[in-house]
Amino acid sequence: MITFAWHHGAQASPAVMDITIDENASASGSQASEQSVLLESLEDALSADVFDARPLAACTPDGLDDLLAAEREAEERAAAPAAAAAGRAAPVLSGAERANLVNWMTSAASQLGLGADALFTAVGCLDDLRLRPGAPRALMRGAACLWLAAKWTHGARAPPASAVVATLPACACGGCEGCGAGAGASAAAAARRQLLRAEGDVLRALDYGAAAFRRPTAETFLRAALLRLQHQAGGRRERGAAASSQQEKQQQQQQQQQQQGVASLCSLLAEQSLLECQLRGFRPSAVAAACVAYGHALAGRPLTALQLAAATGCGGAAALGAVSRAADVLRAVHAAVAAAAAGGNPYACSLRWLRLDAAALTVPPIAGAGDARVALLAAGRKGGLAGDDWAWFLPECAAA
């Protein structure tokens, strides 16, 4: 099992994550083999594709207003006196415990062939449970959240209980001597019974899940934003002159490939954001907008504030301020995940994206003012952007 140590510096805002392997815990065979494949050969890891990634066409750009309205309704329900009192009743999992659990859920989602929609819904349900620190059966609750989210998003194609149990490390349930893929038949049967009981507990805690499952996630907002950007780019091509030469056609194809690469990078950042408990304090729409803003900056194609607002619906000083703070945390998370992979201990989201789009993993973090991508942002500010459009980006470099 992978454990994490999360260190927060004096400035408290960005998280820096270190990863270590617990030698006394055993991982499932498929997870261990995935790690060895990553270290041995990237090409071999790309030979299989078991993920059910929805196309962008599954979202409609005109539905962004409805998503924002649903987000406001969810906030109003959470702010109700009874819900607020219940939320303050007990402390929740620490950042390290939650990151460990989310990392396992990401690995399990990969093994089960679940899409990002199921993973984000499951993590949202997990956060709604407000599990106590050191909860003995937290992992089984996480498995139940993932299974319920799979049923909600995939319907009849959701994996059976036996498949979910097979992803559990030994011992995950906290009540038997061994479970997961390497356990015997009796232990696996006991784990399935515990999963069913955990499912009932989760449903009761979430008032049978109606509000939790319908609430839009950061992944929902991100897909809508990426589709809007795709439509905007398509509109610009239609208004331009038709390609009259082979060279112009190749340039258009190259632009489309670059847009797809940026979309993959933004989606990778969104999955990385699930690890960081600080980002729970932001609206899902703000987290999605931060992924869009920082993803384009990483790709060397920064958006203006107007472009970001048009794509994500996050406009105005207050909304852009929240996006700036979320992007600052996201920047540190991206750097920490990249450092863990470079050190030979990758997070599950890195292993997952080896098969989804490995090129997104090769984009390096921006660590300082000497990076050429920072110069692009500075040039944009001098070229007429509002003075604070990119104040969030590497604030220590702004004064340099």
Short mmCIF file of C-alpha atoms in Angstrom, two decimals:
data_model
loop_
_atom_site.label_atom_id
_atom_site.label_comp_id
_atom_site.label_asym_id
_atom_site.label_seq_id
_atom_site.Cartn_x
_atom_site.Cartn_y
_atom_site.Cartn_z
CA MET A 1 0.00 0.00 0.00
CA ILE A 2 1.29 3.48 -0.80
CA THR A 3 1.48 6.04 2.00
CA PHE A 4 2.01 9.76 1.69
CA ALA A 5 3.57 12.52 3.74
CA TRP A 6 2.14 15.91 2.85
CA HIS A 7 4.14 18.90 4.02
CA HIS A 8 2.70 22.39 4.14
CA GLY A 9 5.20 25.22 4.16
CA ALA A 10 5.05 28.42 6.12
CA GLN A 11 2.89 30.08 3.49
CA ALA A 12 0.40 27.23 3.84
CA SER A 13 -1.32 27.56 0.52
CA PRO A 14 0.38 25.16 -1.94
CA ALA A 15 0.85 21.56 -0.80
CA VAL A 16 4.10 19.70 -1.41
CA MET A 17 3.72 15.93 -1.50
CA ASP A 18 6.38 13.30 -0.81
CA ILE A 19 5.69 9.63 -1.47
CA THR A 20 7.16 6.55 0.21
CA ILE A 21 6.48 2.85 -0.09
CA ASP A 22 5.40 0.97 3.02
CA GLU A 23 7.45 -2.21 2.78
CA ASN A 24 5.24 -3.98 5.36
CA ALA A 25 2.09 -3.64 3.28
CA SER A 26 1.32 -5.68 0.19
CA ALA A 27 -0.16 -4.24 -2.98
CA SER A 28 -2.33 -6.10 -5.41
CA GLY A 29 -0.56 -7.94 -8.20
CA SER A 30 -1.97 -5.76 -10.98
CA GLN A 31 -0.91 -2.54 -9.25
CA ALA A 32 2.62 -3.82 -8.65
CA SER A 33 2.94 -4.96 -12.25
CA GLU A 34 1.75 -1.57 -13.49
CA GLN A 35 4.46 0.14 -11.46
CA SER A 36 7.15 -2.16 -12.87
CA VAL A 37 5.89 -1.56 -16.40
CA LEU A 38 6.12 2.19 -15.85
CA LEU A 39 9.71 1.95 -14.71
CA GLU A 40 10.81 -0.51 -17.40
CA SER A 41 9.17 0.74 -20.58
CA LEU A 42 6.65 3.44 -21.36
CA GLU A 43 5.80 1.89 -24.71
CA ASP A 44 4.85 -1.44 -23.16
CA ALA A 45 2.48 0.29 -20.76
CA LEU A 46 0.63 1.88 -23.67
CA SER A 47 -0.20 -1.46 -25.31
CA ALA A 48 -3.55 -1.85 -23.50
CA ASP A 49 -6.45 0.56 -23.17
CA VAL A 50 -9.06 -0.47 -20.61
CA PHE A 51 -10.47 2.95 -19.83
CA ASP A 52 -13.93 4.15 -20.69
CA ALA A 53 -13.27 7.81 -21.40
CA ARG A 54 -16.32 9.69 -22.64
CA PRO A 55 -15.92 11.86 -25.75
CA LEU A 56 -16.27 15.60 -25.42
CA ALA A 57 -19.50 15.37 -27.39
CA ALA A 58 -21.12 13.88 -24.27
CA CYS A 59 -21.34 17.45 -22.93
CA THR A 60 -23.15 20.41 -24.43
CA PRO A 61 -21.61 23.90 -24.30
CA ASP A 62 -25.02 25.48 -23.78
CA GLY A 63 -25.47 23.49 -20.56
CA LEU A 64 -22.90 25.47 -18.55
CA ASP A 65 -25.53 27.76 -17.04
CA ASP A 66 -27.49 24.72 -15.86
CA LEU A 67 -24.34 23.28 -14.28
CA LEU A 68 -23.65 26.52 -12.43
CA ALA A 69 -27.25 26.61 -11.20
CA ALA A 70 -26.97 23.03 -9.95
CA GLU A 71 -23.74 23.95 -8.16
CA ARG A 72 -25.47 26.85 -6.40
CA GLU A 73 -28.35 24.58 -5.35
CA ALA A 74 -25.88 22.08 -3.89
CA GLU A 75 -24.21 24.88 -1.93
CA GLU A 76 -27.57 26.01 -0.55
CA ARG A 77 -28.36 22.49 0.62
CA ALA A 78 -24.95 22.20 2.27
CA ALA A 79 -25.45 25.56 3.98
CA ALA A 80 -28.78 24.52 5.54
CA PRO A 81 -28.62 24.66 9.38
CA ALA A 82 -28.96 20.90 9.87
CA ALA A 83 -26.36 20.08 7.23
CA ALA A 84 -23.94 22.70 8.54
CA ALA A 85 -24.28 21.42 12.12
CA ALA A 86 -23.63 17.85 10.99
CA GLY A 87 -20.56 18.96 9.06
CA ARG A 88 -19.09 20.61 12.16
CA ALA A 89 -19.90 17.69 14.45
CA ALA A 90 -16.62 15.79 14.07
CA PRO A 91 -13.17 16.17 12.48
CA VAL A 92 -12.60 14.57 9.11
CA LEU A 93 -9.77 12.50 7.67
CA SER A 94 -6.40 14.20 7.63
CA GLY A 95 -4.95 15.33 4.33
CA ALA A 96 -2.54 12.39 4.25
CA GLU A 97 -5.25 9.81 5.06
CA ARG A 98 -7.58 11.25 2.46
CA ALA A 99 -4.83 11.39 -0.18
CA ASN A 100 -3.95 7.77 0.50
CA LEU A 101 -7.58 6.74 0.10
CA VAL A 102 -8.14 8.79 -3.06
CA ASN A 103 -4.95 7.36 -4.55
CA TRP A 104 -6.25 3.82 -3.99
CA MET A 105 -9.66 4.75 -5.46
CA THR A 106 -7.90 6.06 -8.58
CA SER A 107 -5.95 2.82 -8.89
CA ALA A 108 -9.11 0.75 -8.41
CA ALA A 109 -10.99 2.82 -10.99
CA SER A 110 -8.21 2.08 -13.48
CA GLN A 111 -8.32 -1.65 -12.79
CA LEU A 112 -12.12 -1.67 -13.10
CA GLY A 113 -12.12 0.31 -16.35
CA LEU A 114 -14.15 3.20 -14.91
CA GLY A 115 -14.21 6.63 -16.49
CA ALA A 116 -13.31 9.91 -14.84
CA ASP A 117 -16.98 10.72 -14.24
CA ALA A 118 -17.33 7.74 -11.89
CA LEU A 119 -14.07 8.56 -10.10
CA PHE A 120 -14.97 12.20 -9.46
CA THR A 121 -18.46 11.26 -8.28
CA ALA A 122 -17.01 8.65 -5.93
CA VAL A 123 -14.52 11.07 -4.38
CA GLY A 124 -17.30 13.63 -3.92
CA CYS A 125 -19.38 11.03 -2.07
CA LEU A 126 -16.37 10.12 0.06
CA ASP A 127 -15.92 13.74 1.11
CA ASP A 128 -19.61 13.97 1.98
CA LEU A 129 -19.21 11.09 4.44
CA ARG A 130 -16.83 13.17 6.58
CA LEU A 131 -15.07 10.07 7.91
CA ARG A 132 -13.28 10.45 11.22
CA PRO A 133 -9.46 10.36 11.34
CA GLY A 134 -8.16 6.83 11.62
CA ALA A 135 -11.50 5.28 10.66
CA PRO A 136 -10.83 1.51 10.69
CA ARG A 137 -13.00 0.74 7.67
CA ALA A 138 -12.33 3.88 5.63
CA LEU A 139 -11.02 1.91 2.66
CA MET A 140 -14.16 -0.22 2.48
CA ARG A 141 -16.23 2.98 2.58
CA GLY A 142 -14.15 4.30 -0.30
CA ALA A 143 -14.74 1.08 -2.23
CA ALA A 144 -18.48 1.40 -1.62
CA CYS A 145 -18.44 5.00 -2.87
CA LEU A 146 -16.62 3.90 -6.02
CA TRP A 147 -19.04 1.02 -6.62
CA LEU A 148 -22.10 3.25 -6.15
CA ALA A 149 -20.64 5.88 -8.48
CA ALA A 150 -19.94 3.18 -11.07
CA LYS A 151 -23.56 2.04 -10.91
CA TRP A 152 -24.77 5.62 -11.26
CA THR A 153 -22.57 6.52 -14.22
CA HIS A 154 -22.19 3.17 -16.01
CA GLY A 155 -25.53 1.52 -15.25
CA ALA A 156 -25.64 -2.14 -16.24
CA ARG A 157 -21.97 -1.99 -17.26
CA ALA A 158 -20.86 -1.37 -13.67
CA PRO A 159 -18.47 -4.01 -12.29
CA PRO A 160 -19.84 -6.66 -9.91
CA ALA A 161 -19.00 -6.73 -6.22
CA SER A 162 -16.44 -9.48 -6.77
CA ALA A 163 -14.46 -7.26 -9.17
CA VAL A 164 -14.46 -4.36 -6.70
CA VAL A 165 -13.31 -6.65 -3.88
CA ALA A 166 -10.50 -7.99 -6.09
CA THR A 167 -8.94 -4.51 -6.18
CA LEU A 168 -8.65 -4.33 -2.39
CA PRO A 169 -5.23 -4.83 -0.83
CA ALA A 170 -4.82 -7.23 2.07
CA CYS A 171 -6.24 -6.50 4.51
CA ALA A 172 -8.58 -3.74 3.39
CA CYS A 173 -11.78 -4.49 5.26
CA GLY A 174 -10.22 -4.41 8.71
CA GLY A 175 -12.18 -7.42 9.87
CA CYS A 176 -10.69 -10.46 8.14
CA GLU A 177 -7.23 -11.91 7.76
CA GLY A 178 -6.97 -11.21 4.06
CA CYS A 179 -9.00 -10.00 1.13
CA GLY A 180 -8.47 -8.69 -2.36
CA ALA A 181 -7.12 -10.46 -5.39
CA GLY A 182 -4.77 -12.75 -3.46
CA ALA A 183 -7.23 -13.90 -0.79
CA GLY A 184 -8.98 -17.22 -0.60
CA ALA A 185 -12.62 -17.88 -1.45
CA SER A 186 -13.89 -17.54 2.12
CA ALA A 187 -12.04 -14.26 2.69
CA ALA A 188 -13.30 -12.88 -0.62
CA ALA A 189 -16.88 -13.83 0.30
CA ALA A 190 -16.49 -12.08 3.66
CA ALA A 191 -15.14 -9.00 1.91
CA ARG A 192 -18.11 -8.96 -0.48
CA ARG A 193 -20.49 -9.04 2.49
CA GLN A 194 -18.61 -6.16 4.08
CA LEU A 195 -18.77 -4.22 0.81
CA LEU A 196 -22.55 -4.68 0.69
CA ARG A 197 -22.88 -3.50 4.29
CA ALA A 198 -20.64 -0.52 3.56
CA GLU A 199 -22.79 0.30 0.54
CA GLY A 200 -25.86 0.44 2.76
CA ASP A 201 -24.06 2.61 5.30
CA VAL A 202 -22.94 5.04 2.59
CA LEU A 203 -26.43 5.26 1.07
CA ARG A 204 -28.00 6.01 4.44
CA ALA A 205 -25.34 8.61 5.26
CA LEU A 206 -25.92 10.32 1.90
CA ASP A 207 -29.71 10.16 2.14
CA TYR A 208 -29.62 7.49 -0.57
CA GLY A 209 -27.40 9.50 -2.84
CA ALA A 210 -29.89 11.46 -4.93
CA ALA A 211 -28.36 14.88 -4.24
CA ALA A 212 -24.76 13.64 -4.11
CA PHE A 213 -24.88 11.86 -7.46
CA ARG A 214 -26.65 14.68 -9.31
CA ARG A 215 -24.27 17.36 -8.09
CA PRO A 216 -21.86 18.53 -10.83
CA THR A 217 -18.19 17.78 -10.22
CA ALA A 218 -15.04 19.51 -11.42
CA GLU A 219 -14.87 16.90 -14.19
CA THR A 220 -18.36 17.88 -15.36
CA PHE A 221 -17.42 21.56 -15.54
CA LEU A 222 -14.10 20.77 -17.20
CA ARG A 223 -15.72 18.80 -20.02
CA ALA A 224 -18.17 21.62 -20.67
CA ALA A 225 -15.32 24.16 -20.71
CA LEU A 226 -13.19 22.08 -23.07
CA LEU A 227 -16.12 21.64 -25.41
CA ARG A 228 -16.72 25.40 -25.43
CA LEU A 229 -13.09 26.00 -26.29
CA GLN A 230 -13.34 23.39 -29.03
CA HIS A 231 -16.41 25.09 -30.50
CA GLN A 232 -14.75 28.51 -30.31
CA ALA A 233 -11.72 27.20 -32.18
CA GLY A 234 -13.96 25.54 -34.76
CA GLY A 235 -15.85 28.79 -35.27
CA ARG A 236 -12.63 30.67 -35.91
CA ARG A 237 -11.62 28.09 -38.53
CA GLU A 238 -15.01 28.35 -40.25
CA ARG A 239 -14.79 32.15 -40.38
CA GLY A 240 -11.30 31.97 -41.87
CA ALA A 241 -10.48 31.15 -45.43
CA ALA A 242 -10.67 27.51 -46.44
CA ALA A 243 -7.34 25.73 -46.63
CA SER A 244 -6.16 26.02 -50.21
CA SER A 245 -2.93 24.11 -49.97
CA GLN A 246 -1.63 20.93 -48.45
CA GLN A 247 0.56 22.97 -46.13
CA GLU A 248 -2.43 24.88 -44.74
CA LYS A 249 -4.31 21.64 -44.17
CA GLN A 250 -1.36 20.24 -42.27
CA GLN A 251 -1.24 23.39 -40.15
CA GLN A 252 -4.92 22.99 -39.29
CA GLN A 253 -4.38 19.36 -38.34
CA GLN A 254 -1.44 20.35 -36.18
CA GLN A 255 -3.56 22.96 -34.41
CA GLN A 256 -6.25 20.38 -33.72
CA GLN A 257 -3.66 17.99 -32.28
CA GLN A 258 -2.32 20.76 -30.06
CA GLN A 259 -5.82 21.52 -28.82
CA GLN A 260 -6.35 17.85 -28.00
CA GLY A 261 -3.03 17.79 -26.16
CA VAL A 262 -4.03 20.78 -24.04
CA ALA A 263 -7.39 19.16 -23.29
CA SER A 264 -5.63 16.01 -22.08
CA LEU A 265 -3.29 18.07 -19.92
CA CYS A 266 -6.23 19.89 -18.31
CA SER A 267 -7.95 16.56 -17.62
CA LEU A 268 -4.78 15.17 -16.04
CA LEU A 269 -4.57 18.21 -13.76
CA ALA A 270 -8.18 17.66 -12.73
CA GLU A 271 -7.46 14.08 -11.65
CA GLN A 272 -4.37 15.24 -9.77
CA SER A 273 -6.51 17.83 -7.97
CA LEU A 274 -8.51 15.05 -6.32
CA LEU A 275 -5.49 14.29 -4.11
CA GLU A 276 -5.37 17.71 -2.46
CA CYS A 277 -7.72 18.35 0.46
CA GLN A 278 -7.18 22.13 0.22
CA LEU A 279 -9.01 22.19 -3.10
CA ARG A 280 -12.16 20.95 -1.37
CA GLY A 281 -12.57 24.52 -0.17
CA PHE A 282 -13.24 25.73 -3.73
CA ARG A 283 -16.28 25.32 -5.91
CA PRO A 284 -15.96 22.56 -8.53
CA SER A 285 -16.37 25.20 -11.23
CA ALA A 286 -13.39 27.14 -9.83
CA VAL A 287 -11.23 23.99 -9.71
CA ALA A 288 -12.15 23.20 -13.31
CA ALA A 289 -11.33 26.77 -14.36
CA ALA A 290 -7.98 26.51 -12.57
CA CYS A 291 -7.22 23.33 -14.52
CA VAL A 292 -8.08 25.11 -17.77
CA ALA A 293 -5.97 28.17 -16.92
CA TYR A 294 -2.94 26.29 -15.67
CA GLY A 295 -3.15 23.62 -18.37
CA HIS A 296 -3.00 26.24 -21.10
CA ALA A 297 -0.14 28.00 -19.31
CA LEU A 298 1.81 24.72 -19.10
CA ALA A 299 1.27 24.20 -22.82
CA GLY A 300 2.59 27.68 -23.59
CA ARG A 301 -0.82 28.85 -24.81
CA PRO A 302 -2.15 31.04 -21.97
CA LEU A 303 -5.73 32.26 -22.04
CA THR A 304 -6.83 35.80 -21.26
CA ALA A 305 -9.27 36.40 -18.43
CA LEU A 306 -12.03 37.00 -20.98
CA GLN A 307 -11.30 33.73 -22.76
CA LEU A 308 -11.26 31.86 -19.45
CA ALA A 309 -14.56 33.39 -18.36
CA ALA A 310 -16.18 32.59 -21.70
CA ALA A 311 -15.12 28.95 -21.46
CA THR A 312 -15.74 28.29 -17.77
CA GLY A 313 -18.35 30.81 -16.65
CA CYS A 314 -15.95 32.11 -13.97
CA GLY A 315 -16.00 35.84 -14.60
CA GLY A 316 -15.69 38.84 -12.31
CA ALA A 317 -13.13 39.74 -9.70
CA ALA A 318 -14.42 37.39 -6.99
CA ALA A 319 -14.66 34.34 -9.24
CA LEU A 320 -11.28 34.96 -10.88
CA GLY A 321 -9.74 35.46 -7.45
CA ALA A 322 -10.96 32.01 -6.39
CA VAL A 323 -9.61 30.54 -9.63
CA SER A 324 -6.25 32.20 -8.96
CA ARG A 325 -5.98 30.70 -5.48
CA ALA A 326 -7.05 27.26 -6.69
CA ALA A 327 -4.52 27.40 -9.54
CA ASP A 328 -1.76 28.27 -7.09
CA VAL A 329 -2.50 25.09 -5.10
CA LEU A 330 -2.85 23.09 -8.31
CA ARG A 331 0.57 24.26 -9.49
CA ALA A 332 2.22 22.76 -6.40
CA VAL A 333 0.23 19.53 -6.70
CA HIS A 334 1.28 19.08 -10.33
CA ALA A 335 4.93 19.59 -9.43
CA ALA A 336 4.73 17.11 -6.54
CA VAL A 337 3.06 14.41 -8.65
CA ALA A 338 5.69 14.85 -11.37
CA ALA A 339 8.48 14.61 -8.78
CA ALA A 340 7.02 11.40 -7.37
CA ALA A 341 6.92 9.80 -10.83
CA ALA A 342 10.47 10.92 -11.58
CA GLY A 343 11.57 9.35 -8.30
CA GLY A 344 10.15 5.95 -9.24
CA ASN A 345 7.09 6.09 -6.94
CA PRO A 346 4.28 7.30 -9.21
CA TYR A 347 0.82 8.20 -8.05
CA ALA A 348 -2.07 6.14 -9.40
CA CYS A 349 -3.20 9.04 -11.59
CA SER A 350 0.18 8.95 -13.37
CA LEU A 351 -0.18 5.22 -14.03
CA ARG A 352 -3.73 5.78 -15.24
CA TRP A 353 -2.67 8.45 -17.71
CA LEU A 354 0.06 6.27 -19.17
CA ARG A 355 -2.77 4.59 -21.06
CA LEU A 356 -5.10 7.53 -21.51
CA ASP A 357 -2.57 9.98 -22.99
CA ALA A 358 1.05 9.53 -21.92
CA ALA A 359 2.08 12.74 -23.70
CA ALA A 360 0.35 14.77 -20.97
CA LEU A 361 2.73 13.27 -18.42
CA THR A 362 5.77 14.53 -20.31
CA VAL A 363 4.88 18.23 -19.87
CA PRO A 364 7.23 19.47 -17.13
CA PRO A 365 6.09 21.70 -14.26
CA ILE A 366 7.02 25.36 -14.24
CA ALA A 367 9.41 25.80 -11.35
CA GLY A 368 10.73 29.34 -11.69
CA ALA A 369 10.85 32.65 -13.49
CA GLY A 370 13.44 31.40 -15.97
CA ASP A 371 10.92 29.16 -17.71
CA ALA A 372 10.01 30.38 -21.20
CA ARG A 373 6.32 29.83 -20.46
CA VAL A 374 6.48 32.52 -17.78
CA ALA A 375 7.79 34.93 -20.40
CA LEU A 376 4.71 34.21 -22.52
CA LEU A 377 2.48 35.23 -19.64
CA ALA A 378 4.50 38.38 -19.02
CA ALA A 379 4.29 39.28 -22.71
CA GLY A 380 0.54 38.83 -22.61
CA ARG A 381 0.24 41.23 -19.69
CA LYS A 382 2.28 43.87 -21.55
CA GLY A 383 0.17 43.30 -24.64
CA GLY A 384 -3.02 44.61 -23.11
CA LEU A 385 -4.30 42.10 -20.57
CA ALA A 386 -5.60 43.40 -17.27
CA GLY A 387 -2.74 43.86 -14.84
CA ASP A 388 -3.87 41.14 -12.42
CA ASP A 389 -4.95 38.53 -14.98
CA TRP A 390 -2.01 36.28 -14.18
CA ALA A 391 -1.05 37.52 -10.72
CA TRP A 392 -1.78 34.03 -9.42
CA PHE A 393 0.87 32.48 -11.60
CA LEU A 394 4.21 32.05 -9.82
CA PRO A 395 3.61 35.05 -7.53
CA GLU A 396 7.21 34.91 -6.32
CA CYS A 397 8.29 35.54 -9.92
CA ALA A 398 6.06 38.57 -10.41
CA ALA A 399 8.44 40.80 -8.52
CA ALA A 400 11.52 39.33 -10.22
#
